[in-house]
Amino acid sequence: MAGAEEPAGRQSELEPVVSLVDVLEEDEELENEACAVLGGSDSEKCSYSQGSVKRQALYACSTCTPEGEEPAGICLACSYECHGSHKLFELYTKRNFCCDCGNSKFKNLECKLFPDKAKINCGNKYNDNFFGLYCICKRPYPDPEDEIPDEMIQCVVCEDWFHGRHLGAVPPESGDFQEMVCQACMKRCSFLWAYAAHLAVTKVTAEDDGLVLNVDAVGDQEVIQPENGAHHDGALKEDVPEHGKAAEKEVKAEQMNEPCTSSSSEADLQTAFKNQHLNTESQSGCKLQELKAKQFIKKDTATYWPLNWRSKLCTCKDCMKMYGDLDVLFLTDECDTVLAYENKGKVDQAADRRDPLMDTLNSMNRVQQVELICEYNDLKTELKDYLKRFADEGTVVKREDIQQFFEEFQSKKRRRVDGLQYYCS
């Protein structure tokens, strides 16, 4: 008999032992992630009444606006109420977006929550994400044809998602950086290369060993020498005549592929310094000019940035104008970050959230705790299988679906209890 029990004993040794506390902690982590993404968005009211929301969870409806139609985005509440049975693409969060649900892009649907919408939201920006395609490879996620395990990283500028292997530079460990700027956005916002040499997680500097072997033939990287308009100490040269400034700025902008940030005079720079409360160590009043006075490198890669890197960007008058021209003023707003949005969601949810299961567990004896574990595992397994059907079909789980699940679960439980036989010795 002992030999017959041995295989079962061996099997139990191989099976991982998971306590109820472990299960609860795992569920709490998943709940925190959900709160981070959805907690900052309203699940009951259409966000259209708020206008262009600084950041919110968004979805695209493939049923209403399939590929070939105009792209459109819907808020969290509309994804539940107006598109519950439709195939949706989860877009995570987007900035400065106004809900499109029921406007002219939806030919046969009226928004149930806020029907009185403008025909089109001119301030919205769209990309391939709204058709379920991501990265430079324009593939869906998850991709059934892609067998290479790879995480997706969102660019903080264009807000597209990219495979780590398609960014031109190996991403650092996920905990080592806070935000990423993709290759295309680094080309468009090339002023960031001056900052990357000092702020990026993987610093891009001309002094790095092996980074530049031959300045005349460095392939896909470009060594940028100090600008003619600045000394190495950061001070600007004397002003050029007024009639020559426009031409000089145009040439510089063409060479550097970015707006010129040089100021017209030292007096103007001092005024900008006082108004913007800039770093007093800068003689020019422009942090960017100080950085451009040093050699740095431009490469055809993405860059990775640490926490609070945005606060180091110059906010002088010329730089603010440049950000406006490039449509990246949001880079100077710390509240624009996904981290700020997630923290807001967690704070909003934490005030109302309690852990009734842990409270119940602490009030039970050992036998009751074991029984609760068994009930919990049954519930978790059946709920997981039930929700998987919705995930496979790409449909949203509605309140009625959850109610139906628990009714069926309780019915099965009653049948099990009724079927038990009791014996007396």
Coordinates of C-alpha atoms in Angstrom, one line a residue:
M1 CA 0.0 0.0 0.0
A2 CA 2.9 2.3 0.8
G3 CA 4.3 1.7 -2.7
A4 CA 0.9 2.6 -4.2
E5 CA 0.9 5.9 -2.4
E6 CA 4.5 6.8 -3.4
P7 CA 3.7 8.1 -7.0
A8 CA 1.1 10.4 -5.6
G9 CA 3.6 11.6 -3.0
R10 CA 6.1 12.2 -5.7
Q11 CA 3.6 14.1 -7.8
S12 CA 2.7 16.3 -4.8
E13 CA 6.4 17.1 -4.5
L14 CA 6.5 18.3 -8.1
E15 CA 3.4 20.4 -7.8
P16 CA 4.0 24.0 -6.6
V17 CA 2.4 24.8 -3.2
V18 CA 0.5 28.0 -3.4
S19 CA -1.0 29.5 -0.3
L20 CA -4.2 31.6 -0.3
V21 CA -2.2 34.6 0.7
D22 CA -0.1 34.1 -2.5
V23 CA -3.3 33.9 -4.5
L24 CA -4.7 37.0 -2.9
E25 CA -1.4 38.9 -3.5
E26 CA -1.4 37.9 -7.1
D27 CA -5.0 39.0 -7.6
E28 CA -4.3 42.3 -5.8
E29 CA -1.4 42.9 -8.2
L30 CA -3.7 42.3 -11.2
E31 CA -6.3 44.5 -9.6
N32 CA -3.8 47.3 -9.1
E33 CA -2.8 47.1 -12.7
A34 CA -6.4 47.3 -13.8
C35 CA -6.9 50.3 -11.5
A36 CA -3.8 51.9 -12.9
V37 CA -5.1 51.8 -16.5
L38 CA -8.8 52.2 -15.8
G39 CA -9.0 53.9 -12.5
G40 CA -8.3 57.4 -13.9
S41 CA -11.2 57.0 -16.4
D42 CA -14.9 57.1 -15.7
S43 CA -16.6 53.8 -16.4
E44 CA -20.2 55.2 -16.3
K45 CA -20.1 58.6 -18.0
C46 CA -19.0 59.4 -21.6
S47 CA -15.8 61.6 -21.4
Y48 CA -17.0 63.8 -24.3
S49 CA -18.4 66.4 -21.9
Q50 CA -14.9 66.9 -20.6
G51 CA -13.7 68.0 -24.0
S52 CA -10.2 66.9 -25.0
V53 CA -9.1 64.8 -21.9
K54 CA -5.5 65.1 -20.9
R55 CA -5.1 61.3 -20.7
Q56 CA -7.7 58.5 -20.6
A57 CA -8.2 54.8 -21.4
L58 CA -9.3 54.4 -25.0
Y59 CA -10.6 51.7 -27.3
A60 CA -11.2 51.3 -31.0
C61 CA -14.2 49.4 -32.3
S62 CA -13.4 47.1 -35.2
T63 CA -17.1 46.3 -35.6
C64 CA -18.1 49.9 -36.2
T65 CA -14.9 51.3 -37.8
P66 CA -13.1 48.4 -39.5
E67 CA -9.9 48.9 -41.5
G68 CA -10.6 50.9 -44.6
E69 CA -13.0 53.2 -42.7
E70 CA -11.9 56.4 -40.8
P71 CA -10.2 55.7 -37.5
A72 CA -12.1 56.5 -34.3
G73 CA -11.6 56.1 -30.6
I74 CA -14.1 55.6 -27.8
C75 CA -13.9 56.2 -24.1
L76 CA -14.1 53.5 -21.3
A77 CA -17.8 54.1 -20.6
C78 CA -18.8 53.9 -24.2
S79 CA -16.9 50.7 -24.6
Y80 CA -19.2 49.1 -22.0
E81 CA -22.5 50.8 -22.8
C82 CA -22.5 51.3 -26.6
H83 CA -20.0 48.6 -27.9
G84 CA -20.4 45.8 -25.3
S85 CA -20.9 43.0 -27.9
H86 CA -18.4 44.4 -30.5
K87 CA -14.8 43.5 -31.3
L88 CA -12.6 46.1 -29.6
F89 CA -8.9 47.0 -29.7
E90 CA -7.6 48.2 -26.3
L91 CA -5.4 51.2 -26.9
Y92 CA -4.2 51.6 -23.3
T93 CA -4.1 55.4 -22.8
K94 CA -3.9 58.3 -25.2
R95 CA -3.4 62.0 -24.5
N96 CA -5.6 65.0 -25.5
F97 CA -8.4 62.9 -27.0
C98 CA -12.2 63.5 -27.3
C99 CA -14.5 60.5 -27.5
D100 CA -15.7 59.8 -31.0
C101 CA -18.5 57.4 -30.1
G102 CA -21.6 58.1 -32.2
N103 CA -20.2 60.9 -34.3
S104 CA -20.1 61.0 -38.1
K105 CA -17.5 58.2 -38.2
F106 CA -20.1 55.8 -36.9
K107 CA -22.6 55.4 -39.7
N108 CA -25.2 53.2 -37.9
L109 CA -24.6 53.9 -34.2
E110 CA -25.7 56.7 -31.8
C111 CA -24.0 57.1 -28.5
K112 CA -26.3 56.1 -25.7
L113 CA -24.5 58.2 -23.1
F114 CA -23.9 61.4 -24.9
P115 CA -25.7 61.5 -28.3
D116 CA -25.3 65.2 -28.9
K117 CA -21.7 65.2 -30.3
A118 CA -20.0 67.2 -33.0
K119 CA -19.6 65.4 -36.3
I120 CA -15.9 65.2 -35.9
N121 CA -13.2 65.9 -33.3
C122 CA -10.6 67.9 -35.2
G123 CA -8.1 67.8 -32.3
N124 CA -7.9 64.0 -32.1
K125 CA -4.8 62.2 -33.5
Y126 CA -4.9 58.7 -34.9
N127 CA -2.5 56.1 -35.9
D128 CA -2.5 52.4 -36.9
N129 CA -3.2 51.4 -33.3
F130 CA -6.9 52.3 -34.0
F131 CA -7.0 49.3 -36.5
G132 CA -5.2 47.0 -34.1
L133 CA -1.7 47.4 -35.8
Y134 CA 1.4 48.3 -33.9
C135 CA 5.1 49.0 -34.3
I136 CA 7.0 49.6 -37.6
C137 CA 6.2 46.1 -38.5
K138 CA 2.4 47.0 -38.5
R139 CA 1.4 43.7 -36.9
P140 CA -1.4 43.0 -34.4
Y141 CA -0.8 42.3 -30.7
P142 CA -0.8 39.6 -29.6
D143 CA 0.5 38.3 -33.0
P144 CA -0.4 34.7 -33.6
E145 CA 2.3 34.4 -36.3
D146 CA 5.1 35.9 -34.1
E147 CA 6.8 33.2 -32.0
I148 CA 9.5 35.5 -30.6
P149 CA 8.8 36.5 -27.0
D150 CA 9.1 40.3 -26.9
E151 CA 7.6 43.1 -24.8
M152 CA 5.8 46.0 -26.4
I153 CA 7.0 49.5 -25.3
Q154 CA 5.0 52.7 -25.9
C155 CA 6.7 55.8 -27.3
V156 CA 6.0 58.8 -25.1
V157 CA 5.8 61.2 -28.1
C158 CA 3.8 59.4 -30.9
E159 CA 2.2 56.9 -28.4
D160 CA 2.6 54.0 -30.8
W161 CA 3.7 50.7 -29.4
F162 CA 6.9 49.0 -30.5
H163 CA 8.5 45.6 -30.2
G164 CA 11.8 45.9 -28.2
R165 CA 13.7 44.3 -31.0
H166 CA 12.5 47.0 -33.5
L167 CA 13.8 50.0 -31.7
G168 CA 17.4 50.0 -33.0
A169 CA 18.7 49.7 -29.4
V170 CA 18.3 47.0 -26.9
P171 CA 15.9 48.2 -24.2
P172 CA 17.3 48.4 -20.6
E173 CA 15.6 46.3 -18.0
S174 CA 12.0 47.5 -17.6
G175 CA 12.6 48.8 -14.1
D176 CA 15.6 50.8 -15.2
F177 CA 13.8 53.4 -17.4
Q178 CA 10.5 55.2 -17.2
E179 CA 9.8 56.4 -20.8
M180 CA 10.9 55.7 -24.4
V181 CA 11.2 57.9 -27.5
C182 CA 11.1 55.9 -30.7
Q183 CA 13.5 56.3 -33.7
A184 CA 11.1 58.3 -35.8
C185 CA 10.3 60.7 -33.0
M186 CA 14.0 61.1 -32.2
K187 CA 14.5 62.2 -35.8
R188 CA 11.6 64.7 -35.7
C189 CA 12.6 66.0 -32.2
S190 CA 16.3 65.8 -32.8
F191 CA 17.0 68.4 -30.0
L192 CA 16.6 65.5 -27.6
W193 CA 19.9 64.1 -28.7
A194 CA 21.7 66.9 -26.8
Y195 CA 19.8 65.8 -23.7
A196 CA 20.3 62.1 -24.3
A197 CA 24.1 62.5 -23.9
H198 CA 23.4 63.5 -20.2
L199 CA 20.0 62.2 -19.2
A200 CA 19.2 59.0 -21.2
V201 CA 19.4 55.7 -19.3
T202 CA 22.0 54.5 -21.9
K203 CA 23.8 57.7 -22.4
V204 CA 24.8 58.5 -26.0
T205 CA 28.1 60.4 -25.8
A206 CA 31.0 60.9 -28.2
E207 CA 33.4 60.0 -25.4
D208 CA 32.1 56.4 -24.9
D209 CA 34.7 53.8 -25.8
G210 CA 34.0 52.2 -29.1
L211 CA 31.1 54.4 -29.9
V212 CA 32.9 56.5 -32.5
L213 CA 35.9 54.8 -34.2
N214 CA 36.0 57.0 -37.3
V215 CA 34.2 60.3 -37.2
D216 CA 34.2 60.5 -41.0
A217 CA 32.5 57.1 -41.4
V218 CA 30.3 56.3 -38.5
G219 CA 27.4 54.7 -40.5
D220 CA 24.0 55.5 -39.0
Q221 CA 25.2 57.9 -36.4
E222 CA 26.2 61.5 -36.7
V223 CA 28.7 63.4 -34.6
I224 CA 27.4 66.9 -33.8
Q225 CA 30.1 69.4 -33.1
P226 CA 29.5 72.4 -30.9
E227 CA 27.3 75.0 -32.6
N228 CA 29.0 78.1 -34.1
G229 CA 26.7 80.3 -32.0
A230 CA 28.0 79.0 -28.7
H231 CA 31.3 78.7 -26.8
H232 CA 32.1 75.7 -24.7
D233 CA 31.2 77.6 -21.6
G234 CA 27.6 78.0 -22.9
A235 CA 27.8 81.8 -23.7
L236 CA 26.5 82.9 -27.0
K237 CA 28.6 84.9 -29.5
E238 CA 27.8 88.4 -30.4
D239 CA 24.5 89.0 -32.2
V240 CA 24.3 88.9 -35.9
P241 CA 22.6 91.7 -37.8
E242 CA 18.8 91.5 -37.9
H243 CA 18.6 91.0 -41.6
G244 CA 21.0 88.0 -41.3
K245 CA 19.2 86.2 -38.4
A246 CA 16.4 84.7 -40.5
A247 CA 18.8 83.2 -43.0
E248 CA 21.1 81.9 -40.3
K249 CA 18.2 80.3 -38.5
E250 CA 16.9 78.7 -41.7
V251 CA 20.3 77.2 -42.5
K252 CA 20.7 75.8 -39.0
A253 CA 17.2 74.4 -38.9
E254 CA 17.9 72.6 -42.2
Q255 CA 21.2 71.2 -41.0
M256 CA 20.0 70.1 -37.6
N257 CA 16.5 69.2 -38.7
E258 CA 15.0 71.2 -35.8
P259 CA 14.0 74.8 -35.1
C260 CA 16.9 77.1 -34.0
T261 CA 16.9 77.9 -30.4
S262 CA 19.5 80.8 -30.3
S263 CA 18.2 84.0 -28.8
S264 CA 18.4 87.4 -30.4
S265 CA 20.3 89.1 -27.6
E266 CA 21.7 88.7 -24.1
A267 CA 19.0 91.1 -22.8
D268 CA 16.3 89.0 -24.3
L269 CA 17.8 85.9 -22.8
Q270 CA 17.9 87.5 -19.4
T271 CA 14.2 88.5 -19.7
A272 CA 13.3 84.9 -20.6
F273 CA 15.4 83.7 -17.7
K274 CA 13.5 85.8 -15.2
N275 CA 10.1 84.9 -16.6
Q276 CA 10.7 81.2 -16.8
H277 CA 12.8 80.8 -13.6
L278 CA 15.6 79.0 -15.4
N279 CA 18.9 77.7 -14.1
T280 CA 21.0 80.7 -13.0
E281 CA 24.2 78.8 -13.9
S282 CA 23.4 79.3 -17.6
Q283 CA 24.8 82.6 -19.0
S284 CA 22.5 82.3 -22.0
G285 CA 19.5 81.4 -20.0
C286 CA 19.0 78.3 -22.2
K287 CA 19.9 74.8 -21.0
L288 CA 19.7 73.4 -24.5
Q289 CA 22.3 75.9 -25.8
E290 CA 24.6 74.8 -23.0
L291 CA 24.3 71.2 -24.1
K292 CA 24.7 72.0 -27.8
A293 CA 28.0 73.7 -26.9
K294 CA 29.3 70.2 -26.2
Q295 CA 29.9 67.4 -28.7
F296 CA 27.1 64.8 -28.9
I297 CA 25.9 62.1 -31.2
K298 CA 22.7 61.5 -33.2
K299 CA 21.9 57.8 -34.0
D300 CA 19.2 56.0 -35.7
T301 CA 17.8 54.4 -32.5
A302 CA 15.2 54.9 -29.9
T303 CA 16.2 56.4 -26.5
Y304 CA 15.3 55.4 -23.0
W305 CA 14.7 58.0 -20.2
P306 CA 14.6 57.8 -16.4
L307 CA 12.0 59.1 -14.0
N308 CA 11.6 62.9 -13.9
W309 CA 13.8 63.5 -17.0
R310 CA 11.2 65.9 -18.4
S311 CA 11.8 68.3 -15.5
K312 CA 15.4 68.8 -16.9
L313 CA 14.2 70.2 -20.3
C314 CA 14.7 73.9 -20.8
T315 CA 11.6 76.1 -20.6
C316 CA 13.0 79.3 -22.0
K317 CA 11.0 81.3 -24.4
D318 CA 12.8 80.0 -27.5
C319 CA 12.6 76.3 -26.4
M320 CA 8.9 76.6 -25.5
K321 CA 8.3 78.0 -29.1
M322 CA 10.3 75.1 -30.5
Y323 CA 8.2 72.6 -28.5
G324 CA 5.1 74.3 -29.8
D325 CA 6.3 74.1 -33.4
L326 CA 7.1 70.4 -33.0
D327 CA 3.8 69.8 -31.2
V328 CA 5.5 68.4 -28.1
L329 CA 4.6 71.0 -25.4
F330 CA 3.3 68.1 -23.3
L331 CA 6.9 67.1 -22.7
T332 CA 7.2 69.9 -20.2
D333 CA 4.1 68.7 -18.3
E334 CA 4.9 66.2 -15.6
C335 CA 1.2 65.4 -15.2
D336 CA 1.1 64.2 -18.8
T337 CA 3.1 61.0 -18.0
V338 CA 1.4 57.6 -17.9
L339 CA 2.9 57.2 -14.5
A340 CA 1.0 60.3 -13.2
Y341 CA -2.2 59.0 -14.8
E342 CA -1.7 55.5 -13.2
N343 CA -1.0 57.0 -9.8
K344 CA -4.1 59.1 -10.0
G345 CA -6.1 55.9 -10.7
K346 CA -4.6 54.1 -7.8
V347 CA -5.3 57.0 -5.4
D348 CA -8.9 57.3 -6.6
Q349 CA -9.5 53.6 -6.1
A350 CA -7.6 53.2 -2.8
A351 CA -10.0 55.4 -0.8
D352 CA -13.0 53.2 -1.7
R353 CA -11.3 49.8 -1.8
R354 CA -11.3 47.3 1.1
D355 CA -10.2 43.6 1.1
P356 CA -13.3 41.7 2.4
L357 CA -11.8 38.3 1.6
M358 CA -8.7 38.9 3.8
D359 CA -11.0 40.2 6.6
T360 CA -13.1 37.1 6.3
L361 CA -10.0 34.8 6.2
N362 CA -8.6 36.3 9.4
S363 CA -11.9 35.6 11.3
M364 CA -11.9 31.9 10.4
N365 CA -10.3 28.8 12.0
R366 CA -8.0 26.4 10.1
V367 CA -10.8 24.1 8.8
Q368 CA -12.9 27.0 7.5
Q369 CA -9.8 28.5 5.8
V370 CA -9.2 25.2 3.9
E371 CA -12.8 25.1 2.8
L372 CA -12.6 28.7 1.6
I373 CA -9.5 27.9 -0.3
C374 CA -11.2 25.1 -2.1
E375 CA -14.2 27.2 -2.9
Y376 CA -12.0 30.1 -4.1
N377 CA -9.9 27.8 -6.4
D378 CA -13.1 26.4 -7.9
L379 CA -14.5 29.9 -8.5
K380 CA -11.2 31.2 -9.9
T381 CA -10.8 28.2 -12.4
E382 CA -14.4 28.4 -13.7
L383 CA -14.3 32.2 -13.9
K384 CA -11.1 32.1 -15.8
D385 CA -12.5 29.6 -18.3
Y386 CA -15.7 31.6 -18.6
L387 CA -13.9 34.9 -19.3
K388 CA -11.5 33.2 -21.8
R389 CA -14.4 32.7 -24.2
F390 CA -14.9 36.5 -24.3
A391 CA -11.2 37.1 -24.8
D392 CA -11.1 34.7 -27.7
E393 CA -14.1 36.3 -29.3
G394 CA -12.8 39.8 -28.7
T395 CA -16.0 40.9 -26.9
V396 CA -16.6 43.0 -23.8
V397 CA -17.8 41.3 -20.6
K398 CA -21.1 43.0 -19.6
R399 CA -22.8 43.0 -16.2
E400 CA -25.4 40.5 -17.3
D401 CA -22.6 38.1 -18.3
I402 CA -21.2 38.2 -14.8
Q403 CA -24.6 37.8 -13.2
Q404 CA -25.2 34.8 -15.4
F405 CA -21.9 33.2 -14.4
F406 CA -22.5 33.5 -10.7
E407 CA -26.1 32.2 -11.0
E408 CA -24.7 29.1 -12.8
F409 CA -21.9 28.7 -10.3
Q410 CA -24.3 28.8 -7.4
S411 CA -26.5 26.3 -9.1
K412 CA -23.6 23.9 -9.6
K413 CA -22.6 24.4 -5.9
R414 CA -26.1 23.5 -4.7
R415 CA -26.1 20.3 -6.8
R416 CA -22.8 19.3 -5.3
V417 CA -24.0 19.9 -1.8
D418 CA -27.3 18.1 -2.4
G419 CA -25.5 15.1 -3.8
L420 CA -23.4 14.6 -0.7
Q421 CA -24.1 11.5 1.5
Y422 CA -23.6 11.5 5.2
Y423 CA -22.9 8.5 7.3
C424 CA -23.0 7.9 11.0
S425 CA -20.7 5.4 12.8

